[in-house]
mmCIF file of C-alpha atoms in Angstrom:
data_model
loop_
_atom_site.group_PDB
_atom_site.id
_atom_site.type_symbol
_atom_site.label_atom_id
_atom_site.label_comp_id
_atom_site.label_asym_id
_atom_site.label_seq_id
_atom_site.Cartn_x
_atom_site.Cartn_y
_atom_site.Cartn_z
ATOM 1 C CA UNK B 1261 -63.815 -137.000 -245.773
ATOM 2 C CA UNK B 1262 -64.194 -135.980 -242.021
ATOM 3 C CA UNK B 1263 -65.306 -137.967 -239.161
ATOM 4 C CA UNK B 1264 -67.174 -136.518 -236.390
ATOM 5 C CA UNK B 1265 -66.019 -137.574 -233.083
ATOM 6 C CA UNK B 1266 -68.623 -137.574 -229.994
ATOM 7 C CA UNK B 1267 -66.565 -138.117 -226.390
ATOM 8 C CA UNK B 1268 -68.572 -138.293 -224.216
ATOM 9 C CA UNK B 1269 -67.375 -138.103 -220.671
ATOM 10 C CA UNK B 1270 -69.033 -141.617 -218.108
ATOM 11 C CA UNK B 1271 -72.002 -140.286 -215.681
ATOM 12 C CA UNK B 1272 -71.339 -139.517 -212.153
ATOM 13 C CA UNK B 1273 -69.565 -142.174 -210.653
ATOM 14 C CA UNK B 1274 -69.292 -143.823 -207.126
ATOM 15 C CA UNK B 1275 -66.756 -141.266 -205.533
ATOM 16 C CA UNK B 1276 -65.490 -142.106 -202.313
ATOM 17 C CA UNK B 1277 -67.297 -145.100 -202.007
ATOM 18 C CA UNK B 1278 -65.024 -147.828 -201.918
ATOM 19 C CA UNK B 1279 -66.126 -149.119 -205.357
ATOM 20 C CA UNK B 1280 -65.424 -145.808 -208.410
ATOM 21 C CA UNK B 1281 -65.884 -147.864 -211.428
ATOM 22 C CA UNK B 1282 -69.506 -148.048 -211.597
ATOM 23 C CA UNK B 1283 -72.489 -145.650 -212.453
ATOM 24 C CA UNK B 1284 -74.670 -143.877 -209.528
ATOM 25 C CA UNK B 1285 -78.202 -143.791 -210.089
ATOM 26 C CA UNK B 1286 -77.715 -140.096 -211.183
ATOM 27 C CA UNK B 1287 -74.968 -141.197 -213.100
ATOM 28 C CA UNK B 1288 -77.244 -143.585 -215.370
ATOM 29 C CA UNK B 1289 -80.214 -140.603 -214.954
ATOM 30 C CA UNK B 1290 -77.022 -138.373 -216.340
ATOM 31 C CA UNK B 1291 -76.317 -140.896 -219.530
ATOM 32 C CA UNK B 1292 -80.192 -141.711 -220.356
ATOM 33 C CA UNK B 1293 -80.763 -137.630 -220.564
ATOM 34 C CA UNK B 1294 -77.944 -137.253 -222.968
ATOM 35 C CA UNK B 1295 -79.562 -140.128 -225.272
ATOM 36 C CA UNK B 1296 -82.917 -138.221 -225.079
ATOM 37 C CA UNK B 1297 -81.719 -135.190 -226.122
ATOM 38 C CA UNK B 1298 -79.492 -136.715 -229.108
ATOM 39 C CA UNK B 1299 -82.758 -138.794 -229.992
ATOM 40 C CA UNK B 1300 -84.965 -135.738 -229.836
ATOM 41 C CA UNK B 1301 -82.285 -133.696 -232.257
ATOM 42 C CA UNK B 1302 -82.381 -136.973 -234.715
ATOM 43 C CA UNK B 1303 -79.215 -137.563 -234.499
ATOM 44 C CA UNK B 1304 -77.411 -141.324 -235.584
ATOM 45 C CA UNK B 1305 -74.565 -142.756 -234.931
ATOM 46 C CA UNK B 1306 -72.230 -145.246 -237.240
ATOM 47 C CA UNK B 1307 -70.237 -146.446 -233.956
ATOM 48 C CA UNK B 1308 -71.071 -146.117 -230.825
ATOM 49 C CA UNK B 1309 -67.928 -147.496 -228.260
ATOM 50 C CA UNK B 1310 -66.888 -147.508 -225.010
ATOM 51 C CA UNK B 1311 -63.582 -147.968 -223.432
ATOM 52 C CA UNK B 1312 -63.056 -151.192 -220.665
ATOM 53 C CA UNK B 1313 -64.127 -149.316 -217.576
ATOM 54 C CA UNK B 1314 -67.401 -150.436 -216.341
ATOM 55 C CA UNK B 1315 -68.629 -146.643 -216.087
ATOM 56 C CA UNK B 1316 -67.578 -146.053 -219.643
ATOM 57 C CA UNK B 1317 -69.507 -148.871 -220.603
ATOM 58 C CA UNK B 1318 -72.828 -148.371 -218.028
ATOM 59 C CA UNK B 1319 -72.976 -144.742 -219.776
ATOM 60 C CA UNK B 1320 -72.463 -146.155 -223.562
ATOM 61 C CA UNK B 1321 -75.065 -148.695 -222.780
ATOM 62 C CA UNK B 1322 -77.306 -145.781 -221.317
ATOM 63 C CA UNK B 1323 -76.768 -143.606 -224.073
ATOM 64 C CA UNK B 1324 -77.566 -146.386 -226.976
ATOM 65 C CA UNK B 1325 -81.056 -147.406 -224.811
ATOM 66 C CA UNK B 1326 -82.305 -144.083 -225.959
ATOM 67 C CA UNK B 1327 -80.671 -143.763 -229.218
ATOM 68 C CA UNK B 1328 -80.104 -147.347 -230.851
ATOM 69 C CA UNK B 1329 -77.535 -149.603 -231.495
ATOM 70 C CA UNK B 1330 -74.981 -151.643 -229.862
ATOM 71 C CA UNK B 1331 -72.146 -150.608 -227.767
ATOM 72 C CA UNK B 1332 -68.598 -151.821 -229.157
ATOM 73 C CA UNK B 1333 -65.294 -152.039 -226.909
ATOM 74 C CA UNK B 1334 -62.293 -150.800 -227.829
ATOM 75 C CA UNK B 1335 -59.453 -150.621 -225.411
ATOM 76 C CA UNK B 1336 -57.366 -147.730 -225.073
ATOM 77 C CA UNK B 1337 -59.877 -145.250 -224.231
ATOM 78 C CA UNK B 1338 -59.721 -146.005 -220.650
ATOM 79 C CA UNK B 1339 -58.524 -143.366 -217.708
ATOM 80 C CA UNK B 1340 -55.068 -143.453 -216.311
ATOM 81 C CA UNK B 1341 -54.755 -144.609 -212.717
ATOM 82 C CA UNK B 1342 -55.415 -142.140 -210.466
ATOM 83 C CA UNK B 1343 -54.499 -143.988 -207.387
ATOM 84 C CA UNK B 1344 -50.788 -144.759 -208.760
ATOM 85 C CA UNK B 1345 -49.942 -141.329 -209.788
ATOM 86 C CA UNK B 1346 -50.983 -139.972 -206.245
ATOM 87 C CA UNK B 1347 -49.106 -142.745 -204.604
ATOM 88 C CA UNK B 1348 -45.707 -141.530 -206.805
ATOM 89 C CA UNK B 1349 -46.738 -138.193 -206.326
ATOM 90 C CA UNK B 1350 -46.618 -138.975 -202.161
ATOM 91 C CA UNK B 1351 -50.087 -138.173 -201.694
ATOM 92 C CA UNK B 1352 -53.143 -140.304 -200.515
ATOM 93 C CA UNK B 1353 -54.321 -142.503 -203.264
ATOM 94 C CA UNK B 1354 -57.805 -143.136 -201.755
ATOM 95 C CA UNK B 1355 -60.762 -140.871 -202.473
ATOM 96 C CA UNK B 1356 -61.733 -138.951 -199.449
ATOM 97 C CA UNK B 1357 -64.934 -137.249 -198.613
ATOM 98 C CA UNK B 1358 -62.925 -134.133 -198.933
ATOM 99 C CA UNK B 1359 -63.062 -133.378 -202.308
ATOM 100 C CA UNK B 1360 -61.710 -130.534 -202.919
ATOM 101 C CA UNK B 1361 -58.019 -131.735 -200.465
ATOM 102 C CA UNK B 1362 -58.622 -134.567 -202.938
ATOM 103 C CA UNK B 1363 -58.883 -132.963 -206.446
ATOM 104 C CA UNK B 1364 -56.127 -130.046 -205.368
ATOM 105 C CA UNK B 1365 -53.519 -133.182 -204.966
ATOM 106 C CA UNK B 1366 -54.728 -134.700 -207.948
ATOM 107 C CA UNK B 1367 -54.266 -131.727 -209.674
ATOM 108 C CA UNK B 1368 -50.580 -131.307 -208.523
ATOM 109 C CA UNK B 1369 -49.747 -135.087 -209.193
ATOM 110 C CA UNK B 1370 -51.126 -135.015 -212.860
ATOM 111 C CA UNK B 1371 -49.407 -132.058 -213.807
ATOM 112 C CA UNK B 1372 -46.043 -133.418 -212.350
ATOM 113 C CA UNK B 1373 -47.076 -136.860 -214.189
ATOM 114 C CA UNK B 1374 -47.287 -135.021 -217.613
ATOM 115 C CA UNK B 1375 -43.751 -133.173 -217.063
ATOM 116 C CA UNK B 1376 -42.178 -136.517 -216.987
ATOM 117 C CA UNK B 1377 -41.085 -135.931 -212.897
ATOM 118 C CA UNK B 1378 -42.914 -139.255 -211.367
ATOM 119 C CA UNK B 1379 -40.890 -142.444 -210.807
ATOM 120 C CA UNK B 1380 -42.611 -145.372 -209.695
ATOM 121 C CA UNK B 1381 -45.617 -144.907 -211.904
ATOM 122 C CA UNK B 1382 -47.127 -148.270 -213.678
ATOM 123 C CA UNK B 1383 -48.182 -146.271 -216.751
ATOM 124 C CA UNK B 1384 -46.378 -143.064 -217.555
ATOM 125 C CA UNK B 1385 -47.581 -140.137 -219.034
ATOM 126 C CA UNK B 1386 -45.953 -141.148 -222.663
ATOM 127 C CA UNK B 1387 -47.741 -144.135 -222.462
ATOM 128 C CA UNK B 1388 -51.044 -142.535 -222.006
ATOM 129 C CA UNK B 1389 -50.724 -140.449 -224.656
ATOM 130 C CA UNK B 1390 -49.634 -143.109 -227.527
ATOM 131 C CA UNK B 1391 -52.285 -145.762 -226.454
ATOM 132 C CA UNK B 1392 -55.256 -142.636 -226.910
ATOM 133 C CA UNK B 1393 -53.584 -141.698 -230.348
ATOM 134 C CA UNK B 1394 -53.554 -144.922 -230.994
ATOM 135 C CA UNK B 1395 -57.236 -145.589 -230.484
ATOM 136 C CA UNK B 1396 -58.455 -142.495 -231.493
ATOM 137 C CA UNK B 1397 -56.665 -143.091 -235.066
ATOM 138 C CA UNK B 1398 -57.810 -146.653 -235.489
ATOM 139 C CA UNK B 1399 -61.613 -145.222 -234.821
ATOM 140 C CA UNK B 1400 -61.186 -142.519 -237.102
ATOM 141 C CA UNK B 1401 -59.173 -144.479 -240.236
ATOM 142 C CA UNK B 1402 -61.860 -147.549 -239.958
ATOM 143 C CA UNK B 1403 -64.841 -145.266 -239.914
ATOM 144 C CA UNK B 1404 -66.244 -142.034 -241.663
ATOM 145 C CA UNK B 1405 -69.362 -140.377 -240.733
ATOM 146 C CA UNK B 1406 -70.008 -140.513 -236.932
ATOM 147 C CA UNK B 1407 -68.580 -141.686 -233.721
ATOM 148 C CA UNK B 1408 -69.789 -141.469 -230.165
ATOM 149 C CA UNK B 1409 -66.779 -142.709 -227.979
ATOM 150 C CA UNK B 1410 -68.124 -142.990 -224.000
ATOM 151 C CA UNK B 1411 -64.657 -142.392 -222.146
ATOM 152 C CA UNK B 1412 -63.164 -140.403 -219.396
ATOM 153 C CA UNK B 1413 -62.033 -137.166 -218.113
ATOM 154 C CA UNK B 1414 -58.259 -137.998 -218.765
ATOM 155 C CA UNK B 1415 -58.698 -138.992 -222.409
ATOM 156 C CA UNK B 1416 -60.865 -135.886 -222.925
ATOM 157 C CA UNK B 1417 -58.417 -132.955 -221.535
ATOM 158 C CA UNK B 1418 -55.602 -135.209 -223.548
ATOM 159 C CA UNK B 1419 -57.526 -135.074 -226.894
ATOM 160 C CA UNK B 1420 -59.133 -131.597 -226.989
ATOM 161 C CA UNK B 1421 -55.225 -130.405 -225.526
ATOM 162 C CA UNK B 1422 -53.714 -131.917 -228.415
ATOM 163 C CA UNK B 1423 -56.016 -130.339 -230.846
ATOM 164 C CA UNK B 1424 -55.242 -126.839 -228.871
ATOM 165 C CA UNK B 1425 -51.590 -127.303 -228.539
ATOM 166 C CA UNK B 1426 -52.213 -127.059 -225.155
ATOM 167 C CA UNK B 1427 -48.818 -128.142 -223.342
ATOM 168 C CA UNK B 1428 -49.487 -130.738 -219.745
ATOM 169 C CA UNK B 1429 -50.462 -128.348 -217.490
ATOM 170 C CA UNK B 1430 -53.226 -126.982 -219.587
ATOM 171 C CA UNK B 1431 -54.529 -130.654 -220.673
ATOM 172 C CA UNK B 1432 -54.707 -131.797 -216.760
ATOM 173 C CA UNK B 1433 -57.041 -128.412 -216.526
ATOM 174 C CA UNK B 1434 -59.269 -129.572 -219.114
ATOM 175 C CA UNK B 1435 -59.296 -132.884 -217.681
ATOM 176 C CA UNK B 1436 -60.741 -131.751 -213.999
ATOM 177 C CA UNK B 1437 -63.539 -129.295 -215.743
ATOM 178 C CA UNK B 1438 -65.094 -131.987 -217.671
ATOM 179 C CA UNK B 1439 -68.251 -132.454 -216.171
ATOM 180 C CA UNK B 1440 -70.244 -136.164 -215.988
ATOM 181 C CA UNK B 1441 -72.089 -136.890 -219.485
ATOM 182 C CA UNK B 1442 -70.765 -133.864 -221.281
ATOM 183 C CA UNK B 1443 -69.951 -134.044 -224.907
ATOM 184 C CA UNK B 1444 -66.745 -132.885 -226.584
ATOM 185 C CA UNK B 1445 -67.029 -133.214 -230.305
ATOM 186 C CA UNK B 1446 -63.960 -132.647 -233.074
ATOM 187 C CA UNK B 1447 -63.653 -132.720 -236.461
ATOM 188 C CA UNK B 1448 -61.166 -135.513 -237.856
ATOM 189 C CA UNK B 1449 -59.461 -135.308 -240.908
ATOM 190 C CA UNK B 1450 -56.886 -136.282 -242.495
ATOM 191 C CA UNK B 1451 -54.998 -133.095 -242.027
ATOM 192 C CA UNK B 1452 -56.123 -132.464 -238.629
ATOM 193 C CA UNK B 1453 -58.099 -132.633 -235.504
ATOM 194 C CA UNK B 1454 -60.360 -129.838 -234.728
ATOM 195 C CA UNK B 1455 -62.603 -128.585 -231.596
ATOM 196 C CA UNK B 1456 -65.946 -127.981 -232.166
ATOM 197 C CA UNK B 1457 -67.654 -128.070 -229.040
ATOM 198 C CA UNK B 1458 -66.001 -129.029 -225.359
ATOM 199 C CA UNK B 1459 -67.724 -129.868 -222.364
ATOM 200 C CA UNK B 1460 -71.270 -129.292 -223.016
ATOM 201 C CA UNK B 1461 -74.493 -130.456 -220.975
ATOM 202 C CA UNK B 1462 -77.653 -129.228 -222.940
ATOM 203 C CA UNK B 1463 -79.311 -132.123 -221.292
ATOM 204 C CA UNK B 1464 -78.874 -131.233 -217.880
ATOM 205 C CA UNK B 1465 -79.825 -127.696 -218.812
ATOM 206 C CA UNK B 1466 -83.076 -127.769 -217.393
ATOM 207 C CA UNK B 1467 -85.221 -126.173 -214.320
ATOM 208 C CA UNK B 1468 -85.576 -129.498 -212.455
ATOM 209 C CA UNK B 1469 -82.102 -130.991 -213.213
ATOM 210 C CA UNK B 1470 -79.835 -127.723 -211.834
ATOM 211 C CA UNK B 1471 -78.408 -129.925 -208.918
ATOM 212 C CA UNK B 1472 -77.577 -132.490 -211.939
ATOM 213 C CA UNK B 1473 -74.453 -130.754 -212.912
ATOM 214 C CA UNK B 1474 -71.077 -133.060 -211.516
ATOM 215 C CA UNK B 1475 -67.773 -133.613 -211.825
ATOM 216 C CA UNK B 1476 -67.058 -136.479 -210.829
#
């Protein structure tokens, strides 16, 4: 029997503000409009959980205000550390009002993470990877039917990589175009992980909600 599993990526967060774990008001405006549209298309939910991050759990609490239920933890769906892997990769670790100096050394310091070619760093790239699979199989081997899982950009691009076969470099690319409260949604079997749909924002496609669309 498959599971289908929801990711949904946390609403805009604080960038460059001192404080990145928490929701802007666009960011909750973001989550809310996701849980309308999902409520509008009838659509239930057997789990909906959130990783530890407060913006993981602001948008999982957004999303089940609009569609019912209650929001369940489970740890290992949080982001890695983007500060650390800058700081190994020799770059700034603080977010700067420049944000595209900022995402371009991101870029370079994930990818170099992924190859294995950072010392120094708290959680390697390894150990990213086995604590996702790890959550992502106990959600899918505990529950059939569906899952909404409110997580982060870094889980996503590792998840929908894995079910591409998409080596580091490709995975840190998926990563940086997932956009705030998109969904991702794969079909889990037994046999196998499959894409279905990556990335998508029906509920920000709308006249008065074009400057909606964000990234971070």
């Amino acid at each position: 029997m498959a599971v289908e599993l929801w990711l949904v990526r946390h609403g805009q967060a604080a960038f460059a503000t001192g404080d990145y774990d928490r929701l802007t008001a666009l960011g909750w405006d973001q989550a809310r409009w996701l849980g309308e549209h999902l409520a509008t298309r009838g659509l239930t939910f057997d789990r909906i959980v959130a990783g530890t991050l407060r913006r993981q759990q602001e948008t999982a609490e957004a999303l089940a205000g609009q569609i019912g239920g209650s929001v369940e933890t489970v740890p290992g769906l949080e982001e890695y550390n983007p500060a650390d892997i800058l700081l190994a990769h020799g770059s700034a670790p603080h977010q700067t009002e420049d944000r595209r100096g900022h995402f371009r050394a991101l870029r370079a310091a994930l990818i170099a993470w992924s190859e294995g070619r950072l010392d120094g760093v708290a959680e390697p790239f390894d150990a990213f990877a086995a604590r996702i699979q790890a959550a992502i199989a106990d959600l899918t081997n505990v529950c059939q039917g569906r899952i909404l899982a409110a997580t982060s950009g870094g889980v996503i691009g590792y998840v929908v990589g894995t079910a591409l076969g998409a080596n580091g470099a490709r995975m840190v690319d998926l990563n940086l175009q997932a956009r705030n409260s998109s969904v991702t949604r794969l079909i889990v079997t037994r046999q196998a992980m499959i894409l279905n749909m990556f990335n998508a924002i029906p509920h920000l496609e709308h006249p008065d909600r074009a400057s909606a669309e964000t990234y971070s």
